[in-house]
PDB file of C-alpha atoms in Angstrom:
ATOM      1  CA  UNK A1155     123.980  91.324  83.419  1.00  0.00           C
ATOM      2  CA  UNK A1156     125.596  90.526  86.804  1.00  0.00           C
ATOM      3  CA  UNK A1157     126.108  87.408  88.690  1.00  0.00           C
ATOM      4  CA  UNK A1158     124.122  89.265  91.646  1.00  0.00           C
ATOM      5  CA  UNK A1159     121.652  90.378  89.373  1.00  0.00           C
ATOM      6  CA  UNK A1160     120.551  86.610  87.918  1.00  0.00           C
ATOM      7  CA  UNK A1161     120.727  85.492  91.615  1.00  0.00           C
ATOM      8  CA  UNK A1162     118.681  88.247  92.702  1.00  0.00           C
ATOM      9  CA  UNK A1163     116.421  88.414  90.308  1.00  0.00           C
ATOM     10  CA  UNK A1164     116.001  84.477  90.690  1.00  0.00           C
ATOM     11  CA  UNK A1165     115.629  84.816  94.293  1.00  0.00           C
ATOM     12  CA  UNK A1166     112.291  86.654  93.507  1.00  0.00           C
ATOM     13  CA  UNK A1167     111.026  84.834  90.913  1.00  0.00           C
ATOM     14  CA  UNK A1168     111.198  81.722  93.091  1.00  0.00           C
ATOM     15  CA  UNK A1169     109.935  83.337  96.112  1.00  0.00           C
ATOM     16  CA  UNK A1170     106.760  84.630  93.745  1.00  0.00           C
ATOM     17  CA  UNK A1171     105.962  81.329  92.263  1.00  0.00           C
ATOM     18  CA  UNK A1172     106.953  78.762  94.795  1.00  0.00           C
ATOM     19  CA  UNK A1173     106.808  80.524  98.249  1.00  0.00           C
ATOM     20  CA  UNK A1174     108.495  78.493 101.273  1.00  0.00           C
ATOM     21  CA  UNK A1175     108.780  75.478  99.217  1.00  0.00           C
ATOM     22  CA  UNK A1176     110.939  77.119  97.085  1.00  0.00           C
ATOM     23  CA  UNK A1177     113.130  78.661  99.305  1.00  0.00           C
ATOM     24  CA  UNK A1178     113.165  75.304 100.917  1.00  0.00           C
ATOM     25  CA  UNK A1179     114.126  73.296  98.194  1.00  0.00           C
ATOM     26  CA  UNK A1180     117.310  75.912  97.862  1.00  0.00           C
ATOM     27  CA  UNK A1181     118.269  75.573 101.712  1.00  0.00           C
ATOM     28  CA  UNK A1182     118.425  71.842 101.215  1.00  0.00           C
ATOM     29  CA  UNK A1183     121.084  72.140  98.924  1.00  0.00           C
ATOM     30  CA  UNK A1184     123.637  74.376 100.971  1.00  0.00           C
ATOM     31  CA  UNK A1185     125.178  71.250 102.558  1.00  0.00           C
ATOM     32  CA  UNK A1186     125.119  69.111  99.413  1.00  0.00           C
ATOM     33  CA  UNK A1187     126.045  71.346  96.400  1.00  0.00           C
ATOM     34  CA  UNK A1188     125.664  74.680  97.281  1.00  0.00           C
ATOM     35  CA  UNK A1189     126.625  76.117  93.957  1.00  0.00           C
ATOM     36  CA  UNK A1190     123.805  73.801  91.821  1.00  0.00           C
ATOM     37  CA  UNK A1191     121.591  75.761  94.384  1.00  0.00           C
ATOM     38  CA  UNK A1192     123.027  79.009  92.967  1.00  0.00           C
ATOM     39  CA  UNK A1193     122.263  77.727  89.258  1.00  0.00           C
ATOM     40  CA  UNK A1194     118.839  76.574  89.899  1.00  0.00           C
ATOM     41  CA  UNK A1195     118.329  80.009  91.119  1.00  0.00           C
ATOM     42  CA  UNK A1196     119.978  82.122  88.057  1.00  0.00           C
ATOM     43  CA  UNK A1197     119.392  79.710  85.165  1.00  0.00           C
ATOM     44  CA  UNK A1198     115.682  78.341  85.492  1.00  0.00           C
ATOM     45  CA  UNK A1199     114.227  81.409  88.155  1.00  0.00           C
ATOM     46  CA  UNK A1200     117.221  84.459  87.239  1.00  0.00           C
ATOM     47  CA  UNK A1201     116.986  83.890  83.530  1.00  0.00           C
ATOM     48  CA  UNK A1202     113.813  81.996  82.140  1.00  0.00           C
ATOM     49  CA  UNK A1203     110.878  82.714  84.400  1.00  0.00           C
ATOM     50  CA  UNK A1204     111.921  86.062  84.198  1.00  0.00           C
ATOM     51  CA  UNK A1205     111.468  86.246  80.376  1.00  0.00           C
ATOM     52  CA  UNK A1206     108.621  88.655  79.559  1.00  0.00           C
ATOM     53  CA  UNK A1207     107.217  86.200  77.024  1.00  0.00           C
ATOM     54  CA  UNK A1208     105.025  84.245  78.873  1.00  0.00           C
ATOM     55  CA  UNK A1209     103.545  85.082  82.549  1.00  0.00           C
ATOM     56  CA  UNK A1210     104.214  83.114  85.843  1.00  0.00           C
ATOM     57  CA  UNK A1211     100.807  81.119  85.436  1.00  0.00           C
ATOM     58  CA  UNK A1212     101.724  80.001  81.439  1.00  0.00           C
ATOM     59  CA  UNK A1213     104.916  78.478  82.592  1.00  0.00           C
ATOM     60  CA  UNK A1214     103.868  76.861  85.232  1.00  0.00           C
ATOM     61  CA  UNK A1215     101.407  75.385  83.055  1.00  0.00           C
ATOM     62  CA  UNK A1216     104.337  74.239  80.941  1.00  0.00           C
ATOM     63  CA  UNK A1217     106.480  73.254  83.441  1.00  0.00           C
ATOM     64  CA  UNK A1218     103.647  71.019  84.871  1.00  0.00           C
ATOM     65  CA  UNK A1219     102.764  69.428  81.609  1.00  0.00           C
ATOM     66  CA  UNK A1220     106.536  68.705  81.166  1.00  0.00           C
ATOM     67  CA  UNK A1221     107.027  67.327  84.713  1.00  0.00           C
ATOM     68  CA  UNK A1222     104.282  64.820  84.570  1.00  0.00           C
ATOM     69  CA  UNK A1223     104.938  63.769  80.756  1.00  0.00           C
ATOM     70  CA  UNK A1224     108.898  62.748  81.881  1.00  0.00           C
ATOM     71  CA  UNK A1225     107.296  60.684  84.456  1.00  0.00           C
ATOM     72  CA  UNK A1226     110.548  60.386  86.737  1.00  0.00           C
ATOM     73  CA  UNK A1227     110.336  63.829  88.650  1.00  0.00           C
ATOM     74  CA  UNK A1228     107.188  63.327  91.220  1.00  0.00           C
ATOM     75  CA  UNK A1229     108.992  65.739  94.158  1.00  0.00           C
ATOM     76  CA  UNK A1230     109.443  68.289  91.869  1.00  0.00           C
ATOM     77  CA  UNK A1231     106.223  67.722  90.066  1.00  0.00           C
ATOM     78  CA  UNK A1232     104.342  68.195  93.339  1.00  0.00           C
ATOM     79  CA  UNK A1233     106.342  71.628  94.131  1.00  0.00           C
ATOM     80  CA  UNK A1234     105.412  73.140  90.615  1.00  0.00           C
ATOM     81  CA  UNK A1235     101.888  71.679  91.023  1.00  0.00           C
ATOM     82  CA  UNK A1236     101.358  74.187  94.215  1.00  0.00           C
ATOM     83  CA  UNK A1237     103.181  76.785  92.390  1.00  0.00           C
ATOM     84  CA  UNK A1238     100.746  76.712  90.017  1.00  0.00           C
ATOM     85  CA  UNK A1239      97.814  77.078  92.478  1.00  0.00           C
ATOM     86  CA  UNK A1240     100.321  80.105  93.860  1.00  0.00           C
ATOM     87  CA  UNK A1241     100.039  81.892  90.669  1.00  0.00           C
ATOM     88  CA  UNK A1242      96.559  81.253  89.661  1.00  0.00           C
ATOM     89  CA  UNK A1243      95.665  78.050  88.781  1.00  0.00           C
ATOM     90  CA  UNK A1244      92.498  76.556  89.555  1.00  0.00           C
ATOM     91  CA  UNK A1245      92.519  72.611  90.485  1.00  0.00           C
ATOM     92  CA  UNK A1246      90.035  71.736  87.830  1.00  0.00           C
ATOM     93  CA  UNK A1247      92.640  73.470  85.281  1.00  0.00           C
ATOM     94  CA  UNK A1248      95.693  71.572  86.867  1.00  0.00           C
ATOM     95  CA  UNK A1249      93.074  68.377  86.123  1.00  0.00           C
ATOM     96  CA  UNK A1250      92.358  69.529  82.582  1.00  0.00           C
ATOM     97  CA  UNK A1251      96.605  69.777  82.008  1.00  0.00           C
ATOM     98  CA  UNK A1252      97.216  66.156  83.402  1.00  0.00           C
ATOM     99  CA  UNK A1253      94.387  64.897  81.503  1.00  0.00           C
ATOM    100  CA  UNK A1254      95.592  66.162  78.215  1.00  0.00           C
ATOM    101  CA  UNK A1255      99.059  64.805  78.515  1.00  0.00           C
ATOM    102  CA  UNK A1256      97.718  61.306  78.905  1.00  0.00           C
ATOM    103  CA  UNK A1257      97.330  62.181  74.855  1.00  0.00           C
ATOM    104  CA  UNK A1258     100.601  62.557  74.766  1.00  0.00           C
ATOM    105  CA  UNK A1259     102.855  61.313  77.146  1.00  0.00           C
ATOM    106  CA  UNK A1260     100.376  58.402  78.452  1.00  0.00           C
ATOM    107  CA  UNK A1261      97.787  57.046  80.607  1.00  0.00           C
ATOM    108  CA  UNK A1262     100.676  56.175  83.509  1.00  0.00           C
ATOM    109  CA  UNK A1263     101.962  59.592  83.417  1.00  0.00           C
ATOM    110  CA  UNK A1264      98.898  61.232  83.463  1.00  0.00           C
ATOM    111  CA  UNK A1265      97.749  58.915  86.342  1.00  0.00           C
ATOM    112  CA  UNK A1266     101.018  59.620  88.265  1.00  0.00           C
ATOM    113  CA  UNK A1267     100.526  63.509  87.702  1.00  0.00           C
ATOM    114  CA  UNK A1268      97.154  63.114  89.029  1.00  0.00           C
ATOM    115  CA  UNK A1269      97.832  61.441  92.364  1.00  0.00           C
ATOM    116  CA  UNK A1270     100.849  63.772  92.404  1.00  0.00           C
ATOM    117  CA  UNK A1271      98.329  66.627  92.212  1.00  0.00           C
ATOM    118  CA  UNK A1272      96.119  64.870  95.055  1.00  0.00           C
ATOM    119  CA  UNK A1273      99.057  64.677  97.669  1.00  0.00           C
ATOM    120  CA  UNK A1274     100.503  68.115  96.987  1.00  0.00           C
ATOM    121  CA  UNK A1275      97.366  69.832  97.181  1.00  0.00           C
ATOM    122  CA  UNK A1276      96.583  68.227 100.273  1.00  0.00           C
ATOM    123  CA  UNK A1277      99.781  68.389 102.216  1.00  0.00           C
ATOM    124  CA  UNK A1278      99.906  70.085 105.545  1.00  0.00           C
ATOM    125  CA  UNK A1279     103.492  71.208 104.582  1.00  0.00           C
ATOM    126  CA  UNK A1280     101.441  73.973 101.551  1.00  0.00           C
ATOM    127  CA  UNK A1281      98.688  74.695 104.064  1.00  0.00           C
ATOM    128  CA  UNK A1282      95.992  73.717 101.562  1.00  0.00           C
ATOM    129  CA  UNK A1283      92.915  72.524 103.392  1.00  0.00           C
ATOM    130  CA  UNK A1284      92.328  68.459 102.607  1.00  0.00           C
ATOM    131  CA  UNK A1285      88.782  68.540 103.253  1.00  0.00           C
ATOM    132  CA  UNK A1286      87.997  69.987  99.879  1.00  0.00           C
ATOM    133  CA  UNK A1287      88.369  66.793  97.365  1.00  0.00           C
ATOM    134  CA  UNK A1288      89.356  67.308  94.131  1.00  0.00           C
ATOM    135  CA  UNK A1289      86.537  65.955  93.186  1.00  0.00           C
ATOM    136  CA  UNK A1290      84.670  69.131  93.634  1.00  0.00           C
ATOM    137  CA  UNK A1291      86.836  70.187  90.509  1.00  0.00           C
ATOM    138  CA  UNK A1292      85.980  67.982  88.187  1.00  0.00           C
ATOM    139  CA  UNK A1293      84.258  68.769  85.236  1.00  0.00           C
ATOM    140  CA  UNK A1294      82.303  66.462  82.827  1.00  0.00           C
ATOM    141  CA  UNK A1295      81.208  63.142  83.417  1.00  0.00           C
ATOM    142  CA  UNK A1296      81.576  60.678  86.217  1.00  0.00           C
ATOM    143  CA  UNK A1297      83.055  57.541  85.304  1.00  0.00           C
ATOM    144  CA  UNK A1298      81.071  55.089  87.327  1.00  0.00           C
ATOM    145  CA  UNK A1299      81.385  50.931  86.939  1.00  0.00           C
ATOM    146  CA  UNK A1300      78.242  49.732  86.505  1.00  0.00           C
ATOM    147  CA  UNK A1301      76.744  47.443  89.222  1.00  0.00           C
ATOM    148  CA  UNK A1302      76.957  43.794  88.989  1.00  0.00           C
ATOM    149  CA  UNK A1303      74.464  43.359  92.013  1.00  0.00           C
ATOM    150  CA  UNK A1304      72.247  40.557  90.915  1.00  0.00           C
ATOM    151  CA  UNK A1305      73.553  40.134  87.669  1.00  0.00           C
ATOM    152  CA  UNK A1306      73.484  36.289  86.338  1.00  0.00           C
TER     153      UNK A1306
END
């Protein structure tokens, strides 16, 4: 395997799952550390996305679940949170995987991943459209307080 091939085939991968973000993400590296941006590209995209193991939408549903349960990587939470609506995911699934890491990783981290999920999906900068809550997504019950007008 070549160094141009990895970097190539990296190159794709990221443009697949991440789009504009992605190639963003790389272009704001150049002036900082130009050559981490040529790792991220071979390493995570070139070599483990590529894998024919899993597809794009499985690992993103990793790579979300992992995100939000380190609870210290929000920016990059938010990017893999729209890559997962890129490559299939439905908000009420992205939901389901930040509620089941509260089992796991916590309440606070699923709470951050959650408001994480809000402001990615309804950034300008993706081109989602903010006037469809994620509330519409929601399965199961409503958690509701229950009035205290005119209690005694």
């Amino acid at each position: 395997m070549t160094h141009e091939t990895r970097l190539e085939r990296g190159r794709r991968a990221l443009a697949e799952i991440d789009g504009e973000a992605g190639a963003r993400v790389v272009d704001a590296l150049a002036d900082i550390a130009p050559d981490f941006a040529t790792y991220l590209l071979e390493f995570p995209f070139g070599d483990i996305y590529a894998r024919p193991g899993l597809g794009l939408r499985e690992r993103e549903i990793a790579t979300i679940a992992a995100l939000a349960a380190m609870g210290n990587a929000a920016p990059q939470l938010k990017v893999h949170l729209e890559a997962g609506l890129n490559v299939g995911l439905t908000r009420a699934e992205i939901v389901e995987i930040l509620m089941q890491i509260a089992v796991y990783a916590g309440f606070p981290a699923a709470l951050n991943g959650l408001f994480a999920a809000r402001e990615a999906s309804t950034s300008e900068v993706y081109g989602r459209n903010p006037a469809v809550p994620w509330s519409e997504t929601a399965t199961g019950c409503s958690a509701r307080l229950p009035s205290t007008a005119g209690a005694t």
